[in-house]
PDB file of N, CA and C in Angstrom:
ATOM      1  N   MET A 509     131.104 -94.965 223.637  1.00  0.00           N
ATOM      2  CA  MET A 509     129.917 -94.850 224.450  1.00  0.00           C
ATOM      3  C   MET A 509     129.293 -96.203 224.737  1.00  0.00           C
ATOM      4  N   SER A 510     129.522 -97.201 223.903  1.00  0.00           N
ATOM      5  CA  SER A 510     128.884 -98.498 224.130  1.00  0.00           C
ATOM      6  C   SER A 510     129.356 -99.133 225.428  1.00  0.00           C
ATOM      7  N   GLN A 511     130.610 -98.902 225.795  1.00  0.00           N
ATOM      8  CA  GLN A 511     131.123 -99.443 227.054  1.00  0.00           C
ATOM      9  C   GLN A 511     130.429 -98.768 228.242  1.00  0.00           C
ATOM     10  N   ARG A 512     130.249 -97.468 228.158  1.00  0.00           N
ATOM     11  CA  ARG A 512     129.538 -96.755 229.223  1.00  0.00           C
ATOM     12  C   ARG A 512     128.112 -97.267 229.344  1.00  0.00           C
ATOM     13  N   THR A 513     127.446 -97.420 228.240  1.00  0.00           N
ATOM     14  CA  THR A 513     126.060 -97.895 228.251  1.00  0.00           C
ATOM     15  C   THR A 513     125.956 -99.266 228.902  1.00  0.00           C
ATOM     16  N   ALA A 514     126.844-100.163 228.530  1.00  0.00           N
ATOM     17  CA  ALA A 514     126.836-101.515 229.100  1.00  0.00           C
ATOM     18  C   ALA A 514     127.127-101.482 230.597  1.00  0.00           C
ATOM     19  N   LEU A 515     128.104-100.671 231.001  1.00  0.00           N
ATOM     20  CA  LEU A 515     128.458-100.600 232.417  1.00  0.00           C
ATOM     21  C   LEU A 515     127.333 -99.980 233.248  1.00  0.00           C
ATOM     22  N   LYS A 516     126.616 -99.021 232.673  1.00  0.00           N
ATOM     23  CA  LYS A 516     125.485 -98.431 233.399  1.00  0.00           C
ATOM     24  C   LYS A 516     124.435 -99.496 233.718  1.00  0.00           C
ATOM     25  N   ILE A 517     124.245-100.416 232.804  1.00  0.00           N
ATOM     26  CA  ILE A 517     123.289-101.503 233.030  1.00  0.00           C
ATOM     27  C   ILE A 517     123.836-102.471 234.070  1.00  0.00           C
ATOM     28  N   LEU A 518     125.065-102.899 233.878  1.00  0.00           N
ATOM     29  CA  LEU A 518     125.669-103.868 234.795  1.00  0.00           C
ATOM     30  C   LEU A 518     125.843-103.333 236.218  1.00  0.00           C
ATOM     31  N   LEU A 519     126.209-102.068 236.326  1.00  0.00           N
ATOM     32  CA  LEU A 519     126.475-101.476 237.637  1.00  0.00           C
ATOM     33  C   LEU A 519     125.247-100.820 238.260  1.00  0.00           C
ATOM     34  N   LYS A 520     124.160-100.793 237.484  1.00  0.00           N
ATOM     35  CA  LYS A 520     122.896-100.222 237.972  1.00  0.00           C
ATOM     36  C   LYS A 520     123.064 -98.777 238.451  1.00  0.00           C
ATOM     37  N   GLY A 521     123.721 -97.986 237.619  1.00  0.00           N
ATOM     38  CA  GLY A 521     123.909 -96.581 237.939  1.00  0.00           C
ATOM     39  C   GLY A 521     124.743 -95.890 236.880  1.00  0.00           C
ATOM     40  N   ASP A 522     124.955 -94.608 237.076  1.00  0.00           N
ATOM     41  CA  ASP A 522     125.681 -93.820 236.082  1.00  0.00           C
ATOM     42  C   ASP A 522     127.178 -94.122 236.121  1.00  0.00           C
ATOM     43  N   VAL A 523     127.829 -93.906 234.991  1.00  0.00           N
ATOM     44  CA  VAL A 523     129.256 -94.162 234.826  1.00  0.00           C
ATOM     45  C   VAL A 523     129.883 -92.898 234.241  1.00  0.00           C
ATOM     46  N   TYR A 524     130.941 -92.410 234.890  1.00  0.00           N
ATOM     47  CA  TYR A 524     131.615 -91.193 234.424  1.00  0.00           C
ATOM     48  C   TYR A 524     132.349 -91.485 233.127  1.00  0.00           C
ATOM     49  N   HIS A 525     132.213 -90.573 232.187  1.00  0.00           N
ATOM     50  CA  HIS A 525     132.756 -90.741 230.838  1.00  0.00           C
ATOM     51  C   HIS A 525     133.101 -89.356 230.308  1.00  0.00           C
ATOM     52  N   MET A 526     133.878 -89.279 229.283  1.00  0.00           N
ATOM     53  CA  MET A 526     134.224 -87.973 228.719  1.00  0.00           C
ATOM     54  C   MET A 526     132.981 -87.186 228.311  1.00  0.00           C
ATOM     55  N   GLN A 527     131.904 -87.881 227.967  1.00  0.00           N
ATOM     56  CA  GLN A 527     130.651 -87.201 227.654  1.00  0.00           C
ATOM     57  C   GLN A 527     130.085 -86.512 228.895  1.00  0.00           C
ATOM     58  N   THR A 528     130.353 -87.077 230.067  1.00  0.00           N
ATOM     59  CA  THR A 528     129.918 -86.451 231.308  1.00  0.00           C
ATOM     60  C   THR A 528     130.547 -85.074 231.426  1.00  0.00           C
ATOM     61  N   LEU A 529     131.851 -85.010 231.205  1.00  0.00           N
ATOM     62  CA  LEU A 529     132.572 -83.744 231.287  1.00  0.00           C
ATOM     63  C   LEU A 529     132.212 -82.829 230.119  1.00  0.00           C
ATOM     64  N   GLY A 530     132.220 -83.359 228.919  1.00  0.00           N
ATOM     65  CA  GLY A 530     132.025 -82.534 227.735  1.00  0.00           C
ATOM     66  C   GLY A 530     130.613 -82.065 227.486  1.00  0.00           C
ATOM     67  N   GLY A 531     129.617 -82.823 227.934  1.00  0.00           N
ATOM     68  CA  GLY A 531     128.256 -82.446 227.614  1.00  0.00           C
ATOM     69  C   GLY A 531     127.319 -82.343 228.797  1.00  0.00           C
ATOM     70  N   GLU A 532     127.461 -83.243 229.750  1.00  0.00           N
ATOM     71  CA  GLU A 532     126.514 -83.296 230.860  1.00  0.00           C
ATOM     72  C   GLU A 532     126.907 -82.385 232.027  1.00  0.00           C
ATOM     73  N   HIS A 533     128.197 -82.299 232.305  1.00  0.00           N
ATOM     74  CA  HIS A 533     128.674 -81.503 233.439  1.00  0.00           C
ATOM     75  C   HIS A 533     129.949 -80.738 233.093  1.00  0.00           C
ATOM     76  N   PRO A 534     129.853 -79.772 232.191  1.00  0.00           N
ATOM     77  CA  PRO A 534     131.049 -79.005 231.839  1.00  0.00           C
ATOM     78  C   PRO A 534     131.631 -78.237 233.031  1.00  0.00           C
ATOM     79  N   GLU A 535     130.824 -78.046 234.070  1.00  0.00           N
ATOM     80  CA  GLU A 535     131.332 -77.373 235.264  1.00  0.00           C
ATOM     81  C   GLU A 535     132.373 -78.209 236.011  1.00  0.00           C
ATOM     82  N   HIS A 536     132.515 -79.485 235.642  1.00  0.00           N
ATOM     83  CA  HIS A 536     133.540 -80.336 236.238  1.00  0.00           C
ATOM     84  C   HIS A 536     134.934 -80.045 235.676  1.00  0.00           C
ATOM     85  N   ALA A 537     135.015 -79.251 234.625  1.00  0.00           N
ATOM     86  CA  ALA A 537     136.305 -79.002 233.961  1.00  0.00           C
ATOM     87  C   ALA A 537     137.355 -78.479 234.934  1.00  0.00           C
ATOM     88  N   GLU A 538     136.982 -77.551 235.796  1.00  0.00           N
ATOM     89  CA  GLU A 538     137.943 -76.987 236.754  1.00  0.00           C
ATOM     90  C   GLU A 538     138.499 -78.070 237.682  1.00  0.00           C
ATOM     91  N   PHE A 539     137.636 -78.987 238.102  1.00  0.00           N
ATOM     92  CA  PHE A 539     138.083 -80.093 238.943  1.00  0.00           C
ATOM     93  C   PHE A 539     139.164 -80.904 238.239  1.00  0.00           C
ATOM     94  N   TRP A 540     138.921 -81.253 236.969  1.00  0.00           N
ATOM     95  CA  TRP A 540     139.873 -82.090 236.234  1.00  0.00           C
ATOM     96  C   TRP A 540     141.174 -81.351 235.953  1.00  0.00           C
ATOM     97  N   VAL A 541     141.104 -80.049 235.740  1.00  0.00           N
ATOM     98  CA  VAL A 541     142.330 -79.261 235.588  1.00  0.00           C
ATOM     99  C   VAL A 541     143.127 -79.322 236.887  1.00  0.00           C
ATOM    100  N   ARG A 542     142.451 -79.142 238.005  1.00  0.00           N
ATOM    101  CA  ARG A 542     143.121 -79.218 239.308  1.00  0.00           C
ATOM    102  C   ARG A 542     143.717 -80.611 239.526  1.00  0.00           C
ATOM    103  N   ALA A 543     143.010 -81.648 239.072  1.00  0.00           N
ATOM    104  CA  ALA A 543     143.535 -83.012 239.210  1.00  0.00           C
ATOM    105  C   ALA A 543     144.817 -83.186 238.405  1.00  0.00           C
ATOM    106  N   THR A 544     144.867 -82.653 237.199  1.00  0.00           N
ATOM    107  CA  THR A 544     146.081 -82.782 236.381  1.00  0.00           C
ATOM    108  C   THR A 544     147.233 -81.989 236.971  1.00  0.00           C
ATOM    109  N   GLU A 545     146.917 -80.978 237.764  1.00  0.00           N
ATOM    110  CA  GLU A 545     147.950 -80.184 238.429  1.00  0.00           C
ATOM    111  C   GLU A 545     148.389 -80.807 239.758  1.00  0.00           C
ATOM    112  N   GLY A 546     147.801 -81.951 240.099  1.00  0.00           N
ATOM    113  CA  GLY A 546     148.152 -82.636 241.337  1.00  0.00           C
ATOM    114  C   GLY A 546     147.513 -82.045 242.575  1.00  0.00           C
ATOM    115  N   LYS A 547     146.457 -81.265 242.396  1.00  0.00           N
ATOM    116  CA  LYS A 547     145.815 -80.583 243.521  1.00  0.00           C
ATOM    117  C   LYS A 547     144.641 -81.359 244.113  1.00  0.00           C
ATOM    118  N   ILE A 548     144.281 -82.469 243.509  1.00  0.00           N
ATOM    119  CA  ILE A 548     143.230 -83.331 244.046  1.00  0.00           C
ATOM    120  C   ILE A 548     143.947 -84.527 244.647  1.00  0.00           C
ATOM    121  N   ARG A 549     143.952 -84.621 245.978  1.00  0.00           N
ATOM    122  CA  ARG A 549     144.819 -85.605 246.616  1.00  0.00           C
ATOM    123  C   ARG A 549     144.103 -86.632 247.476  1.00  0.00           C
ATOM    124  N   ASN A 550     142.933 -86.317 247.975  1.00  0.00           N
ATOM    125  CA  ASN A 550     142.318 -87.257 248.912  1.00  0.00           C
ATOM    126  C   ASN A 550     140.929 -87.690 248.455  1.00  0.00           C
ATOM    127  N   LYS A 551     140.428 -88.709 249.099  1.00  0.00           N
ATOM    128  CA  LYS A 551     139.155 -89.312 248.704  1.00  0.00           C
ATOM    129  C   LYS A 551     138.002 -88.309 248.764  1.00  0.00           C
ATOM    130  N   SER A 552     138.003 -87.443 249.762  1.00  0.00           N
ATOM    131  CA  SER A 552     136.897 -86.486 249.859  1.00  0.00           C
ATOM    132  C   SER A 552     136.885 -85.524 248.669  1.00  0.00           C
ATOM    133  N   ASP A 553     138.066 -85.184 248.141  1.00  0.00           N
ATOM    134  CA  ASP A 553     138.125 -84.347 246.935  1.00  0.00           C
ATOM    135  C   ASP A 553     137.515 -85.076 245.734  1.00  0.00           C
ATOM    136  N   TRP A 554     137.909 -86.344 245.555  1.00  0.00           N
ATOM    137  CA  TRP A 554     137.396 -87.131 244.429  1.00  0.00           C
ATOM    138  C   TRP A 554     135.898 -87.370 244.576  1.00  0.00           C
ATOM    139  N   ASP A 555     135.459 -87.606 245.802  1.00  0.00           N
ATOM    140  CA  ASP A 555     134.039 -87.880 246.036  1.00  0.00           C
ATOM    141  C   ASP A 555     133.147 -86.710 245.641  1.00  0.00           C
ATOM    142  N   LYS A 556     133.668 -85.499 245.689  1.00  0.00           N
ATOM    143  CA  LYS A 556     132.868 -84.326 245.313  1.00  0.00           C
ATOM    144  C   LYS A 556     132.342 -84.444 243.882  1.00  0.00           C
ATOM    145  N   VAL A 557     133.136 -85.039 243.008  1.00  0.00           N
ATOM    146  CA  VAL A 557     132.726 -85.186 241.604  1.00  0.00           C
ATOM    147  C   VAL A 557     132.216 -86.592 241.312  1.00  0.00           C
ATOM    148  N   LEU A 558     132.805 -87.593 241.922  1.00  0.00           N
ATOM    149  CA  LEU A 558     132.498 -88.983 241.550  1.00  0.00           C
ATOM    150  C   LEU A 558     131.448 -89.669 242.425  1.00  0.00           C
ATOM    151  N   LYS A 559     130.977 -89.023 243.470  1.00  0.00           N
ATOM    152  CA  LYS A 559     130.107 -89.702 244.440  1.00  0.00           C
ATOM    153  C   LYS A 559     128.810 -90.259 243.845  1.00  0.00           C
ATOM    154  N   ASN A 560     128.306 -89.672 242.788  1.00  0.00           N
ATOM    155  CA  ASN A 560     127.045 -90.135 242.203  1.00  0.00           C
ATOM    156  C   ASN A 560     127.236 -91.131 241.058  1.00  0.00           C
ATOM    157  N   TYR A 561     128.465 -91.626 240.904  1.00  0.00           N
ATOM    158  CA  TYR A 561     128.777 -92.541 239.807  1.00  0.00           C
ATOM    159  C   TYR A 561     129.173 -93.903 240.353  1.00  0.00           C
ATOM    160  N   ARG A 562     128.744 -94.927 239.639  1.00  0.00           N
ATOM    161  CA  ARG A 562     129.069 -96.308 240.024  1.00  0.00           C
ATOM    162  C   ARG A 562     130.380 -96.766 239.408  1.00  0.00           C
ATOM    163  N   GLY A 563     130.875 -96.012 238.421  1.00  0.00           N
ATOM    164  CA  GLY A 563     132.110 -96.370 237.750  1.00  0.00           C
ATOM    165  C   GLY A 563     132.586 -95.238 236.865  1.00  0.00           C
ATOM    166  N   GLY A 564     133.711 -95.463 236.222  1.00  0.00           N
ATOM    167  CA  GLY A 564     134.266 -94.486 235.299  1.00  0.00           C
ATOM    168  C   GLY A 564     134.919 -95.208 234.140  1.00  0.00           C
ATOM    169  N   VAL A 565     134.811 -94.620 232.975  1.00  0.00           N
ATOM    170  CA  VAL A 565     135.377 -95.226 231.778  1.00  0.00           C
ATOM    171  C   VAL A 565     135.904 -94.121 230.867  1.00  0.00           C
ATOM    172  N   ASP A 566     137.003 -94.391 230.191  1.00  0.00           N
ATOM    173  CA  ASP A 566     137.550 -93.473 229.206  1.00  0.00           C
ATOM    174  C   ASP A 566     138.147 -92.242 229.889  1.00  0.00           C
ATOM    175  N   TYR A 567     138.386 -91.241 229.124  1.00  0.00           N
ATOM    176  CA  TYR A 567     138.958 -89.987 229.585  1.00  0.00           C
ATOM    177  C   TYR A 567     137.880 -89.177 230.301  1.00  0.00           C
ATOM    178  N   PRO A 568     138.136 -88.456 231.341  1.00  0.00           N
ATOM    179  CA  PRO A 568     139.397 -88.189 231.995  1.00  0.00           C
ATOM    180  C   PRO A 568     139.740 -89.165 233.127  1.00  0.00           C
ATOM    181  N   VAL A 569     138.784 -90.003 233.519  1.00  0.00           N
ATOM    182  CA  VAL A 569     138.997 -90.918 234.647  1.00  0.00           C
ATOM    183  C   VAL A 569     140.213 -91.813 234.416  1.00  0.00           C
ATOM    184  N   SER A 570     140.401 -92.273 233.199  1.00  0.00           N
ATOM    185  CA  SER A 570     141.492 -93.214 232.916  1.00  0.00           C
ATOM    186  C   SER A 570     142.878 -92.620 233.174  1.00  0.00           C
ATOM    187  N   LEU A 571     142.995 -91.306 233.131  1.00  0.00           N
ATOM    188  CA  LEU A 571     144.285 -90.672 233.416  1.00  0.00           C
ATOM    189  C   LEU A 571     144.713 -90.873 234.869  1.00  0.00           C
ATOM    190  N   PHE A 572     143.747 -91.163 235.741  1.00  0.00           N
ATOM    191  CA  PHE A 572     144.007 -91.206 237.176  1.00  0.00           C
ATOM    192  C   PHE A 572     143.746 -92.586 237.773  1.00  0.00           C
ATOM    193  N   TRP A 573     143.897 -93.622 236.966  1.00  0.00           N
ATOM    194  CA  TRP A 573     143.558 -94.950 237.444  1.00  0.00           C
ATOM    195  C   TRP A 573     144.387 -95.363 238.655  1.00  0.00           C
ATOM    196  N   LYS A 574     145.661 -95.002 238.681  1.00  0.00           N
ATOM    197  CA  LYS A 574     146.495 -95.396 239.825  1.00  0.00           C
ATOM    198  C   LYS A 574     146.029 -94.716 241.107  1.00  0.00           C
ATOM    199  N   GLU A 575     145.794 -93.429 241.033  1.00  0.00           N
ATOM    200  CA  GLU A 575     145.325 -92.692 242.199  1.00  0.00           C
ATOM    201  C   GLU A 575     143.979 -93.219 242.684  1.00  0.00           C
ATOM    202  N   LEU A 576     143.084 -93.476 241.737  1.00  0.00           N
ATOM    203  CA  LEU A 576     141.749 -93.956 242.098  1.00  0.00           C
ATOM    204  C   LEU A 576     141.784 -95.359 242.686  1.00  0.00           C
ATOM    205  N   MET A 577     142.668 -96.204 242.185  1.00  0.00           N
ATOM    206  CA  MET A 577     142.777 -97.554 242.745  1.00  0.00           C
ATOM    207  C   MET A 577     143.312 -97.521 244.178  1.00  0.00           C
ATOM    208  N   GLU A 578     144.176 -96.569 244.470  1.00  0.00           N
ATOM    209  CA  GLU A 578     144.655 -96.434 245.845  1.00  0.00           C
ATOM    210  C   GLU A 578     143.530 -95.975 246.774  1.00  0.00           C
ATOM    211  N   LEU A 579     142.693 -95.066 246.285  1.00  0.00           N
ATOM    212  CA  LEU A 579     141.606 -94.523 247.108  1.00  0.00           C
ATOM    213  C   LEU A 579     140.398 -95.445 247.188  1.00  0.00           C
ATOM    214  N   TYR A 580     140.183 -96.226 246.146  1.00  0.00           N
ATOM    215  CA  TYR A 580     139.037 -97.142 246.081  1.00  0.00           C
ATOM    216  C   TYR A 580     139.565 -98.559 245.809  1.00  0.00           C
ATOM    217  N   PRO A 581     140.229 -99.171 246.786  1.00  0.00           N
ATOM    218  CA  PRO A 581     140.913-100.450 246.543  1.00  0.00           C
ATOM    219  C   PRO A 581     139.982-101.615 246.200  1.00  0.00           C
ATOM    220  N   ASP A 582     138.712-101.521 246.497  1.00  0.00           N
ATOM    221  CA  ASP A 582     137.780-102.600 246.170  1.00  0.00           C
ATOM    222  C   ASP A 582     137.143-102.438 244.790  1.00  0.00           C
ATOM    223  N   ALA A 583     137.517-101.391 244.092  1.00  0.00           N
ATOM    224  CA  ALA A 583     136.961-101.151 242.759  1.00  0.00           C
ATOM    225  C   ALA A 583     137.430-102.222 241.783  1.00  0.00           C
ATOM    226  N   LYS A 584     136.599-102.521 240.823  1.00  0.00           N
ATOM    227  CA  LYS A 584     136.951-103.468 239.764  1.00  0.00           C
ATOM    228  C   LYS A 584     137.522-102.684 238.584  1.00  0.00           C
ATOM    229  N   VAL A 585     138.458-103.288 237.892  1.00  0.00           N
ATOM    230  CA  VAL A 585     139.090-102.647 236.737  1.00  0.00           C
ATOM    231  C   VAL A 585     138.808-103.488 235.503  1.00  0.00           C
ATOM    232  N   LEU A 586     138.371-102.836 234.461  1.00  0.00           N
ATOM    233  CA  LEU A 586     138.107-103.480 233.184  1.00  0.00           C
ATOM    234  C   LEU A 586     139.143-102.963 232.191  1.00  0.00           C
ATOM    235  N   LEU A 587     139.982-103.844 231.703  1.00  0.00           N
ATOM    236  CA  LEU A 587     140.975-103.466 230.704  1.00  0.00           C
ATOM    237  C   LEU A 587     140.417-103.806 229.330  1.00  0.00           C
ATOM    238  N   SER A 588     140.246-102.786 228.525  1.00  0.00           N
ATOM    239  CA  SER A 588     139.774-103.029 227.159  1.00  0.00           C
ATOM    240  C   SER A 588     140.932-102.757 226.202  1.00  0.00           C
ATOM    241  N   VAL A 589     141.068-103.617 225.232  1.00  0.00           N
ATOM    242  CA  VAL A 589     142.145-103.511 224.257  1.00  0.00           C
ATOM    243  C   VAL A 589     141.510-103.395 222.878  1.00  0.00           C
ATOM    244  N   ARG A 590     141.942-102.394 222.142  1.00  0.00           N
ATOM    245  CA  ARG A 590     141.396-102.191 220.803  1.00  0.00           C
ATOM    246  C   ARG A 590     142.526-102.046 219.795  1.00  0.00           C
ATOM    247  N   ASP A 591     142.220-102.403 218.586  1.00  0.00           N
ATOM    248  CA  ASP A 591     143.141-102.169 217.488  1.00  0.00           C
ATOM    249  C   ASP A 591     143.343-100.655 217.371  1.00  0.00           C
ATOM    250  N   PRO A 592     144.587-100.171 217.385  1.00  0.00           N
ATOM    251  CA  PRO A 592     144.821 -98.728 217.375  1.00  0.00           C
ATOM    252  C   PRO A 592     144.264 -98.016 216.144  1.00  0.00           C
ATOM    253  N   VAL A 593     144.314 -98.643 214.995  1.00  0.00           N
ATOM    254  CA  VAL A 593     143.805 -98.017 213.780  1.00  0.00           C
ATOM    255  C   VAL A 593     142.276 -97.893 213.855  1.00  0.00           C
ATOM    256  N   LYS A 594     141.607 -98.940 214.284  1.00  0.00           N
ATOM    257  CA  LYS A 594     140.150 -98.889 214.419  1.00  0.00           C
ATOM    258  C   LYS A 594     139.744 -97.882 215.493  1.00  0.00           C
ATOM    259  N   TRP A 595     140.519 -97.817 216.589  1.00  0.00           N
ATOM    260  CA  TRP A 595     140.234 -96.848 217.636  1.00  0.00           C
ATOM    261  C   TRP A 595     140.342 -95.429 217.089  1.00  0.00           C
ATOM    262  N   TYR A 596     141.412 -95.152 216.349  1.00  0.00           N
ATOM    263  CA  TYR A 596     141.608 -93.814 215.789  1.00  0.00           C
ATOM    264  C   TYR A 596     140.463 -93.449 214.840  1.00  0.00           C
ATOM    265  N   GLU A 597     140.077 -94.381 213.994  1.00  0.00           N
ATOM    266  CA  GLU A 597     138.970 -94.114 213.063  1.00  0.00           C
ATOM    267  C   GLU A 597     137.679 -93.810 213.834  1.00  0.00           C
ATOM    268  N   SER A 598     137.447 -94.542 214.910  1.00  0.00           N
ATOM    269  CA  SER A 598     136.269 -94.304 215.734  1.00  0.00           C
ATOM    270  C   SER A 598     136.312 -92.914 216.366  1.00  0.00           C
ATOM    271  N   VAL A 599     137.451 -92.534 216.915  1.00  0.00           N
ATOM    272  CA  VAL A 599     137.600 -91.214 217.535  1.00  0.00           C
ATOM    273  C   VAL A 599     137.456 -90.119 216.484  1.00  0.00           C
ATOM    274  N   LYS A 600     138.072 -90.325 215.330  1.00  0.00           N
ATOM    275  CA  LYS A 600     138.019 -89.336 214.253  1.00  0.00           C
ATOM    276  C   LYS A 600     136.591 -89.086 213.782  1.00  0.00           C
ATOM    277  N   SER A 601     135.788 -90.136 213.760  1.00  0.00           N
ATOM    278  CA  SER A 601     134.419 -89.985 213.266  1.00  0.00           C
ATOM    279  C   SER A 601     133.429 -89.604 214.369  1.00  0.00           C
ATOM    280  N   SER A 602     133.909 -89.476 215.605  1.00  0.00           N
ATOM    281  CA  SER A 602     132.982 -89.126 216.681  1.00  0.00           C
ATOM    282  C   SER A 602     133.461 -87.888 217.427  1.00  0.00           C
ATOM    283  N   ILE A 603     134.308 -88.069 218.427  1.00  0.00           N
ATOM    284  CA  ILE A 603     134.647 -86.931 219.290  1.00  0.00           C
ATOM    285  C   ILE A 603     135.493 -85.860 218.612  1.00  0.00           C
ATOM    286  N   MET A 604     136.262 -86.223 217.606  1.00  0.00           N
ATOM    287  CA  MET A 604     137.062 -85.202 216.908  1.00  0.00           C
ATOM    288  C   MET A 604     136.171 -84.292 216.057  1.00  0.00           C
ATOM    289  N   ARG A 605     134.953 -84.710 215.839  1.00  0.00           N
ATOM    290  CA  ARG A 605     134.017 -83.886 215.056  1.00  0.00           C
ATOM    291  C   ARG A 605     133.357 -82.814 215.914  1.00  0.00           C
ATOM    292  N   LEU A 606     133.503 -82.918 217.210  1.00  0.00           N
ATOM    293  CA  LEU A 606     132.858 -81.953 218.117  1.00  0.00           C
ATOM    294  C   LEU A 606     133.526 -80.597 218.095  1.00  0.00           C
TER     295      LEU A 606
END
């Protein structure tokens, strides 16, 4: 969540994050299922869910980075690298507890 918080400040707006799907907008779940099935293909489809966001971080947005970069070619990409063991411990103590 710290990356989302920082990006919200830097981008001066909301940033899509797994918390968006899991807690703030669970009604988006059907959209993401359709996306994994390859049924979300054009910018207008993506805009229906992402139009009010200045960026996206983490799951589920990260699964579609290639598609999103094609549709939003001027978007900036932030690559974050973490130690896998520390990442797992962080996930285990946070989202896996939900």
